[in-house]
PDB file of C-alpha atoms in Angstrom:
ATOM      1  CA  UNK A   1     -34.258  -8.382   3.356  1.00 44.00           C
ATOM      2  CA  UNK A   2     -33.000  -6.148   5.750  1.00 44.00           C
ATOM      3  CA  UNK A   3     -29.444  -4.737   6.183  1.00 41.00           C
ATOM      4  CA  UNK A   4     -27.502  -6.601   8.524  1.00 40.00           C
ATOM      5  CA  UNK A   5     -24.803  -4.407  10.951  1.00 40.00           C
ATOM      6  CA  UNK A   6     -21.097  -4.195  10.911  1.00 43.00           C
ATOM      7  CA  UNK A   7     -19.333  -2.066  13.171  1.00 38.00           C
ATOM      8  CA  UNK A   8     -16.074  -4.331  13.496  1.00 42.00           C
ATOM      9  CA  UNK A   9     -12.560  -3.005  12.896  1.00 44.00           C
ATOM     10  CA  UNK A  10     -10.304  -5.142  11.046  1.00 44.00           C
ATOM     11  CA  UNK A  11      -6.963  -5.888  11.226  1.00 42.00           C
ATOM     12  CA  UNK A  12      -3.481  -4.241  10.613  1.00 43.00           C
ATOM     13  CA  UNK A  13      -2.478  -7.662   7.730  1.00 43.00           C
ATOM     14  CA  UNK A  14      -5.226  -6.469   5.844  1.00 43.00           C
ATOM     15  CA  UNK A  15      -4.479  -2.945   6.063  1.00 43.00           C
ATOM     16  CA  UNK A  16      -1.058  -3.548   5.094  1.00 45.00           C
ATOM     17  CA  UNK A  17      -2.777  -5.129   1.835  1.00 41.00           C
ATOM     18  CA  UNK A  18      -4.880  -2.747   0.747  1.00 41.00           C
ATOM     19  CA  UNK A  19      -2.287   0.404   1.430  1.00 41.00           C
ATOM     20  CA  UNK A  20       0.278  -1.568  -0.255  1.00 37.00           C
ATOM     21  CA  UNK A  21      -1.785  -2.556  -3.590  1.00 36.00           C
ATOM     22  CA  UNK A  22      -2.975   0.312  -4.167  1.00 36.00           C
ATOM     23  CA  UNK A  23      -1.773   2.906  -1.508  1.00 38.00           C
ATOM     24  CA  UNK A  24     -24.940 -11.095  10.816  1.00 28.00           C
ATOM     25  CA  UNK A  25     -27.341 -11.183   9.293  1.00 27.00           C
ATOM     26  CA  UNK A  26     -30.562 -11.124   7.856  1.00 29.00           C
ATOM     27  CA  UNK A  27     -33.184 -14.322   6.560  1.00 28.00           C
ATOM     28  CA  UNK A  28     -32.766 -16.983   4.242  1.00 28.00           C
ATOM     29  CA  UNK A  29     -35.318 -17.625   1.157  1.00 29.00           C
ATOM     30  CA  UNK A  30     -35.970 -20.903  -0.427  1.00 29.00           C
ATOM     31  CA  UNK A  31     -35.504 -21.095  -4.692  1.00 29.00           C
ATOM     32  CA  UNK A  32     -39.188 -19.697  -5.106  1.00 32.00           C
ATOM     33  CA  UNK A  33     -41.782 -21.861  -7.384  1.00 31.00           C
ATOM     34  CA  UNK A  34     -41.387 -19.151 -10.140  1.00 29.00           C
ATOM     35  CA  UNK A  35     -37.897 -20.552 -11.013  1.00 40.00           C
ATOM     36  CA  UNK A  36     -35.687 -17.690  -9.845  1.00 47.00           C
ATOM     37  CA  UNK A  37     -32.444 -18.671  -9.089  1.00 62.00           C
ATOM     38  CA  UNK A  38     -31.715 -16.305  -6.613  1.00 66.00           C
ATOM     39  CA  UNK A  39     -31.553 -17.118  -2.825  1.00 75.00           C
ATOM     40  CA  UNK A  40     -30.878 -14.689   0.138  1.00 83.00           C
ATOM     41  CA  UNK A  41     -27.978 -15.029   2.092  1.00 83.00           C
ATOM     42  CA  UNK A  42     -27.110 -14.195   5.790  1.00 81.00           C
ATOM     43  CA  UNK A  43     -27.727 -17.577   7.144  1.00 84.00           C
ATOM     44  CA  UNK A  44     -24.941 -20.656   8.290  1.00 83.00           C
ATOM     45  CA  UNK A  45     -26.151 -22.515   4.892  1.00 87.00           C
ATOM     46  CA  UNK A  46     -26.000 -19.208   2.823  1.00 91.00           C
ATOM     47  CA  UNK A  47     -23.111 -16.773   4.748  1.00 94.00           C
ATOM     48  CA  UNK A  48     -22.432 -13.315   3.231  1.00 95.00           C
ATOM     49  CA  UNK A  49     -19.069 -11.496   3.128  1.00 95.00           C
ATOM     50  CA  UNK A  50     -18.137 -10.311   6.684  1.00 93.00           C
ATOM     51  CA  UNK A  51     -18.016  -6.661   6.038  1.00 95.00           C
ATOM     52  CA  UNK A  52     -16.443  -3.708   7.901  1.00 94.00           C
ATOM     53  CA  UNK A  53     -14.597  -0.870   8.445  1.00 95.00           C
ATOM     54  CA  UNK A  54     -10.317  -1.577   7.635  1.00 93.00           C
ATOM     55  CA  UNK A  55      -8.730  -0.188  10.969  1.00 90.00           C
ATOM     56  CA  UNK A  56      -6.492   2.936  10.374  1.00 94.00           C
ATOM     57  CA  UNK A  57      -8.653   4.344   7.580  1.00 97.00           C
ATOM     58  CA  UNK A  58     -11.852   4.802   9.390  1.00 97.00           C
ATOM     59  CA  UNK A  59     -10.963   8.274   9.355  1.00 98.00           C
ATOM     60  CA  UNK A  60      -9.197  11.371   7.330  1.00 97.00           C
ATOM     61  CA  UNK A  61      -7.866  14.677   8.237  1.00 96.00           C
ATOM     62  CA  UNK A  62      -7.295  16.883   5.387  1.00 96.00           C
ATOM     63  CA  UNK A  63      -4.643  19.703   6.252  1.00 94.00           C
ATOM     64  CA  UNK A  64      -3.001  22.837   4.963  1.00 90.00           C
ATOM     65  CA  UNK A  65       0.816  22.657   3.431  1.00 83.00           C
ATOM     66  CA  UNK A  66       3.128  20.569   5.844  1.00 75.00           C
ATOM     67  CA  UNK A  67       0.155  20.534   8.600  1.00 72.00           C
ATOM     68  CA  UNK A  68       2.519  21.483  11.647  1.00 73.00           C
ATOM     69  CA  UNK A  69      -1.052  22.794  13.493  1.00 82.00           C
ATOM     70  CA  UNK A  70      -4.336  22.221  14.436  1.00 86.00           C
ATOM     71  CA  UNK A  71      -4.692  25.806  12.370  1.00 90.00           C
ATOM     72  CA  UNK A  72      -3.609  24.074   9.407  1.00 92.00           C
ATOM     73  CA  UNK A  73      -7.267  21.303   9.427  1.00 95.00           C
ATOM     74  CA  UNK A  74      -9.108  21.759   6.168  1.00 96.00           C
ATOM     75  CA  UNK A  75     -11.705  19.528   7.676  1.00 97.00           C
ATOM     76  CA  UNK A  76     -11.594  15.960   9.282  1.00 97.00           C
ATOM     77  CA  UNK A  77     -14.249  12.927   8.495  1.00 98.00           C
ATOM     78  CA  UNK A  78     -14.777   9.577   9.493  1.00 98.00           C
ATOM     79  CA  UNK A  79     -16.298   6.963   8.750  1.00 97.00           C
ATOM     80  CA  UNK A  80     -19.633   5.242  11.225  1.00 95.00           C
ATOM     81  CA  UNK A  81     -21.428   1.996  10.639  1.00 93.00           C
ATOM     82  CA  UNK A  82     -21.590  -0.549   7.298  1.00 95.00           C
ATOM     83  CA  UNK A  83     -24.326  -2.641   6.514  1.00 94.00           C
ATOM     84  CA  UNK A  84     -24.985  -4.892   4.124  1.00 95.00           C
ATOM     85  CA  UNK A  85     -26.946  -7.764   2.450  1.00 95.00           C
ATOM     86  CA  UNK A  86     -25.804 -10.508  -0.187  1.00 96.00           C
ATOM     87  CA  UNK A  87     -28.178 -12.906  -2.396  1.00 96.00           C
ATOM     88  CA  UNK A  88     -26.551 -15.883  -3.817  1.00 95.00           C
ATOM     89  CA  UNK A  89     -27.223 -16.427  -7.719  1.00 94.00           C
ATOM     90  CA  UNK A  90     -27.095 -20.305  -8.102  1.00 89.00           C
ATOM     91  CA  UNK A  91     -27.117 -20.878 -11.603  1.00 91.00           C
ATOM     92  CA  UNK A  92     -24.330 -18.632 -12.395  1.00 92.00           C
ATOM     93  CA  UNK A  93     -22.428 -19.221  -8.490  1.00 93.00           C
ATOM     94  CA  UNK A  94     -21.869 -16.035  -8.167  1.00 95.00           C
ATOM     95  CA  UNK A  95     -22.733 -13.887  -4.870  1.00 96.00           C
ATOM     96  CA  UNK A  96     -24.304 -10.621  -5.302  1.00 96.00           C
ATOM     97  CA  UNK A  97     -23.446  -8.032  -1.931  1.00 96.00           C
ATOM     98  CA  UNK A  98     -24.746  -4.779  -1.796  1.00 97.00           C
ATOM     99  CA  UNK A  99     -23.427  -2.394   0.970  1.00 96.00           C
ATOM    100  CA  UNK A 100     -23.813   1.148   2.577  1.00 97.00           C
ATOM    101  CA  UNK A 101     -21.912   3.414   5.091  1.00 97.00           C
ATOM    102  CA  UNK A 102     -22.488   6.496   6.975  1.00 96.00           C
ATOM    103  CA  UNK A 103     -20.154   9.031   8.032  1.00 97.00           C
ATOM    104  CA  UNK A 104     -19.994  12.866   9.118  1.00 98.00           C
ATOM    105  CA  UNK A 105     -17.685  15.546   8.402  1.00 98.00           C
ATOM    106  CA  UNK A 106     -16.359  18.782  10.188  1.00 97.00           C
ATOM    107  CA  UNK A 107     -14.511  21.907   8.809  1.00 97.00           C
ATOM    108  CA  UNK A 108     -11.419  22.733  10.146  1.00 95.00           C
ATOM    109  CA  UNK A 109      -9.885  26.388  10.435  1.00 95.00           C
ATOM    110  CA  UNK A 110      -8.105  26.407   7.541  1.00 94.00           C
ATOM    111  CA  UNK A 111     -11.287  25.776   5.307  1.00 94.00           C
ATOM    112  CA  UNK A 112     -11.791  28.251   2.598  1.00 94.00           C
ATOM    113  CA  UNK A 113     -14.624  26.422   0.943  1.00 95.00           C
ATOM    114  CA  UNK A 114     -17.827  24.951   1.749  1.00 96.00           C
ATOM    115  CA  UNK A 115     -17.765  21.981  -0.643  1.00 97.00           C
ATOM    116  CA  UNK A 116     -15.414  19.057  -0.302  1.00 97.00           C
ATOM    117  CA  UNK A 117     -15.172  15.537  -1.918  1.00 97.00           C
ATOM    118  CA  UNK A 118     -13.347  12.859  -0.236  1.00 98.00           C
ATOM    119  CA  UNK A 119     -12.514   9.703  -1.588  1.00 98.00           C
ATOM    120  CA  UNK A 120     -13.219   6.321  -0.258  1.00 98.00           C
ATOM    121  CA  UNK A 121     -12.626   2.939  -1.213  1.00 97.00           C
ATOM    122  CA  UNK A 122     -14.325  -0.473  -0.930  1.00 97.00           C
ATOM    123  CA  UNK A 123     -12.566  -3.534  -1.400  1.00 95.00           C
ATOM    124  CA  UNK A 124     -12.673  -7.194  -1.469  1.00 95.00           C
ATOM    125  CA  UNK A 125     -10.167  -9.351   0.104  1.00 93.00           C
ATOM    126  CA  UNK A 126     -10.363 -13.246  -0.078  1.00 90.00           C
ATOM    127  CA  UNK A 127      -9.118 -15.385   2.789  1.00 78.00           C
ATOM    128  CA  UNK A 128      -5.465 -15.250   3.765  1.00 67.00           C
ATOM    129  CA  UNK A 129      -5.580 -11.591   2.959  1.00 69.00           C
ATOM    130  CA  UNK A 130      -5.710 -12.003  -1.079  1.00 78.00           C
ATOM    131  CA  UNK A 131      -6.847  -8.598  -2.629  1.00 81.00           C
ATOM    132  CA  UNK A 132      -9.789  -9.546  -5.456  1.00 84.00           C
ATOM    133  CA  UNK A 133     -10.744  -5.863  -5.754  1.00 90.00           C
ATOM    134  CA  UNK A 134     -10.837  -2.415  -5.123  1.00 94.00           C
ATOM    135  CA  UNK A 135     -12.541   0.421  -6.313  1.00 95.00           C
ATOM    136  CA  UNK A 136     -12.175   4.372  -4.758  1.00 97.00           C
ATOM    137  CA  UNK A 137     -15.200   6.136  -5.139  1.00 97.00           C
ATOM    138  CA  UNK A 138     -16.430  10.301  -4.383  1.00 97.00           C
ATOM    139  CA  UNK A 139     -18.099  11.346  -1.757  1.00 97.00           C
ATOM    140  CA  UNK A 140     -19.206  15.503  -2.578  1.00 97.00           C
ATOM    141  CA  UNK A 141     -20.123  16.858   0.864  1.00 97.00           C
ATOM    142  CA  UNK A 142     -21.374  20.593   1.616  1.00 97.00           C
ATOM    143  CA  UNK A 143     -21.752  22.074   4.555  1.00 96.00           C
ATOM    144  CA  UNK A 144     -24.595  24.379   4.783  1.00 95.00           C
ATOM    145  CA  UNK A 145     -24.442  27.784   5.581  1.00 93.00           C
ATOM    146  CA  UNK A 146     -23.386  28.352   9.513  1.00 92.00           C
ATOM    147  CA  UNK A 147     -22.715  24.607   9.740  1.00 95.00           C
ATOM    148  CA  UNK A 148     -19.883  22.957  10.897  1.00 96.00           C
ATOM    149  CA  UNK A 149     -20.356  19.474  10.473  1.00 97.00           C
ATOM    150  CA  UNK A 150     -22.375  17.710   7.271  1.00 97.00           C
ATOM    151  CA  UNK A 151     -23.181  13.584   7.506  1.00 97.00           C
ATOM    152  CA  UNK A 152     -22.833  11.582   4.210  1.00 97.00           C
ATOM    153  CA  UNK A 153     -24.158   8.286   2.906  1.00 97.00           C
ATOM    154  CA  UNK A 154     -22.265   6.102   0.435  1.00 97.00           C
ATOM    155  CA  UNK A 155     -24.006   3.316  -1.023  1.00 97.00           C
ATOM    156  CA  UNK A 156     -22.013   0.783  -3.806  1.00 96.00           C
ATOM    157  CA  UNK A 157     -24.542  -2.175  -5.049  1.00 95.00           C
ATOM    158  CA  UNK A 158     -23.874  -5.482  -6.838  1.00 94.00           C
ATOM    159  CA  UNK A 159     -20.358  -6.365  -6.134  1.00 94.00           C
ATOM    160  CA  UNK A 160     -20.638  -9.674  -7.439  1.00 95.00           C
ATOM    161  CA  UNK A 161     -18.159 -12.190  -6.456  1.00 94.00           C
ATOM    162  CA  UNK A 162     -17.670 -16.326  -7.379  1.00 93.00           C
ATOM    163  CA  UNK A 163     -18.138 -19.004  -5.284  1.00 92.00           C
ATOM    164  CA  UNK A 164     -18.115 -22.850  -5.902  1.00 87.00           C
ATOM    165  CA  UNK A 165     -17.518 -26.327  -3.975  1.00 82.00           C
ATOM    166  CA  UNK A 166     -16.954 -25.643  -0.637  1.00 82.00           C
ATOM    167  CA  UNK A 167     -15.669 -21.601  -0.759  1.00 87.00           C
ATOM    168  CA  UNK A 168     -19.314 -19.802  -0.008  1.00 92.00           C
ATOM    169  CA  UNK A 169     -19.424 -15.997   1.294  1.00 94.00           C
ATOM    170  CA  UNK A 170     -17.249 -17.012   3.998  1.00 93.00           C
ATOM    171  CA  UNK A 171     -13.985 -16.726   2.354  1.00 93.00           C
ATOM    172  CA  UNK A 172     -14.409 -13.138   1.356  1.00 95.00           C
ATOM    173  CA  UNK A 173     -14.140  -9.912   3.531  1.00 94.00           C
ATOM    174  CA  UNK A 174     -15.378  -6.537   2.155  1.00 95.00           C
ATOM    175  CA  UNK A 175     -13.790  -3.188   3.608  1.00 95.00           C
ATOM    176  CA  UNK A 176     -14.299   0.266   3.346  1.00 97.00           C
ATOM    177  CA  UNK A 177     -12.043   3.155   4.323  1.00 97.00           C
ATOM    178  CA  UNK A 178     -11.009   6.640   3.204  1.00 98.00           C
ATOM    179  CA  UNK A 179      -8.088   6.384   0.506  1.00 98.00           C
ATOM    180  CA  UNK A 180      -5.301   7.916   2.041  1.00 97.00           C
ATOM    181  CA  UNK A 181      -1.973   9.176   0.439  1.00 95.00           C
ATOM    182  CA  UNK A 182       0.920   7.585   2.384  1.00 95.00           C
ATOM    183  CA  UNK A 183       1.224  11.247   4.486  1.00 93.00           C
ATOM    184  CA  UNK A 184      -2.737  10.761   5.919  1.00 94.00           C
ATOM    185  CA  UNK A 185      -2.293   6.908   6.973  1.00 95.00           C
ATOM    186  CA  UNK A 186       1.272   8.412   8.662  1.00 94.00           C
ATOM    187  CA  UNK A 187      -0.672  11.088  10.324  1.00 93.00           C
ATOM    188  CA  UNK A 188      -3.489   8.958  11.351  1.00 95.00           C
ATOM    189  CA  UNK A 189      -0.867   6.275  13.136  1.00 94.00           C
ATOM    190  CA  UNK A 190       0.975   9.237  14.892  1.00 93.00           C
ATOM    191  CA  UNK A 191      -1.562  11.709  15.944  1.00 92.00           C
ATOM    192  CA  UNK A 192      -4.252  10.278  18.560  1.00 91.00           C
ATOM    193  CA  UNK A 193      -7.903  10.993  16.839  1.00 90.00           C
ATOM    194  CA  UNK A 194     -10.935  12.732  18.954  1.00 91.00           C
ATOM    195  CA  UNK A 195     -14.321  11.323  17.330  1.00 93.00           C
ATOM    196  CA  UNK A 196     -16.749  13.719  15.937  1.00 92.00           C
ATOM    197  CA  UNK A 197     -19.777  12.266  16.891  1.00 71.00           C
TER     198      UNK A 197
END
C-alpha cells in the first residue's frame, strides 16, 4: 500500500504537550482467505493516525555560544513532508503505523565540521492532547565536500498502538519535530525563519 501525504501543521495545545513532557490515505484490504489477520487501513471503516509535522519544531537552528549573530549559525534544518501507512491487526486490536520524513540541512558560518547529527522525535498523542509516547531518534548528516546543503530521510516502522470498541485510528495523532532544548523552541518563536528549500 502506498504512503499516504501529510504536510499539515499542528497546533500550539499539542506543542505545549510534547515540550512540556519531555522538553489520507491509501486502500483498504479484506481479511484474505489465508487467515491473516491483518487488514490495511486508510479508509472511513479502517482510519489511520492523522500524522504530521508539530508546528514550532518543524525546524532547528544550531548556533555558536549565546548566538547574538547570523555569524554565530552552526547550520539550520528543517523538516519537509511525512507520510505514512497503518494496517490494523484484528486479533490482537492493535494498529500497526509505519512513517517517514524528509528534510534538508544547510551549514552555517560558524561550522567547523562537516558531520552533524540532529535529533528528532516522533510521538503519539491520543485525543484531547494525551501524550502515549515519544521517542527522540539521530539523524547523522554530512555534507559533502563543497556542499552546503545535505537532505536526510528518517524512517521509524511499527509503532503499534491499541484500539477497541469504538476508539479506531482516529483518536490518535502522530508528530514529528526536531527536539529542541527550551533556548531553540525560544529562538524559533522569536526569530522569523527563511525556508531552505
Amino acid at each position: 500500500m502506498p504512503f499516504s501525504i501529510a504536510l499539515q501543521r499542528l497546533s500550539r495545545p499539542s506543542l505545549a504537550l510534547v515540550a512540556t513532557l519531555s522538553l489520507a490515505l491509501a486502500g483498504c484490504s479484506s481479511l484474505n482467505p489465508f487467515g491473516s489477520d491483518d487488514q490495511e487501513g486508510g479508509t472511513t471503516q479502517l482510519p489511520c493516525p492523522q500524522v504530521g509535522v508539530l508546528g514550532e519544531t518543524d525546524h532547528i537552528t544550531l548556533l555558536r555560544g549565546a548566538g547574538t549573530d547570523l555569524t554565530d549559525i552552526v547550520a539550520r534544518a528543517e523538516i519537509g513532508r511525512v507520510v505514512s501507512k497503518c494496517s490494523y491487526n484484528t486479533n490482537d486490536a492493535t494498529i500497526s503505523v509505519d512513517l517517514a520524513f524528509d528534510g534538508i540541512a544547510e551549514l552555517g558560518p560558524a561550522a567547523t565540521s562537516r558531520d552533524l547529527v540532529f535529533n528528532v522525535f516522533v510521538a503519539v498523542t491520543r485525543r484531547f492532547d494525551t501524550l502515549d509516547k515519544k521517542q527522540v531518534y539521530q539523524i547523522p548528516v554530512t555534507f559533502e565536500a563543497g556542499q552546503r546543503q545535505a537532505r536526510f530521510v528518517k524512517t521509524v516502522d511499527r509503532t503499534v498502538l491499541p484500539y477497541g470498541g469504538t476508539a479506531d485510528g482516529r483518536i490518535y495523532q502522530v508528530l514529528v519535530g526536531f527536539q529542541l532544548t527550551a533556548e531553540q523552541l525560544e529562538y524559533n518563536r522569536r526569530v522569523a525563519y527563511t525556508p531552505i528549500r
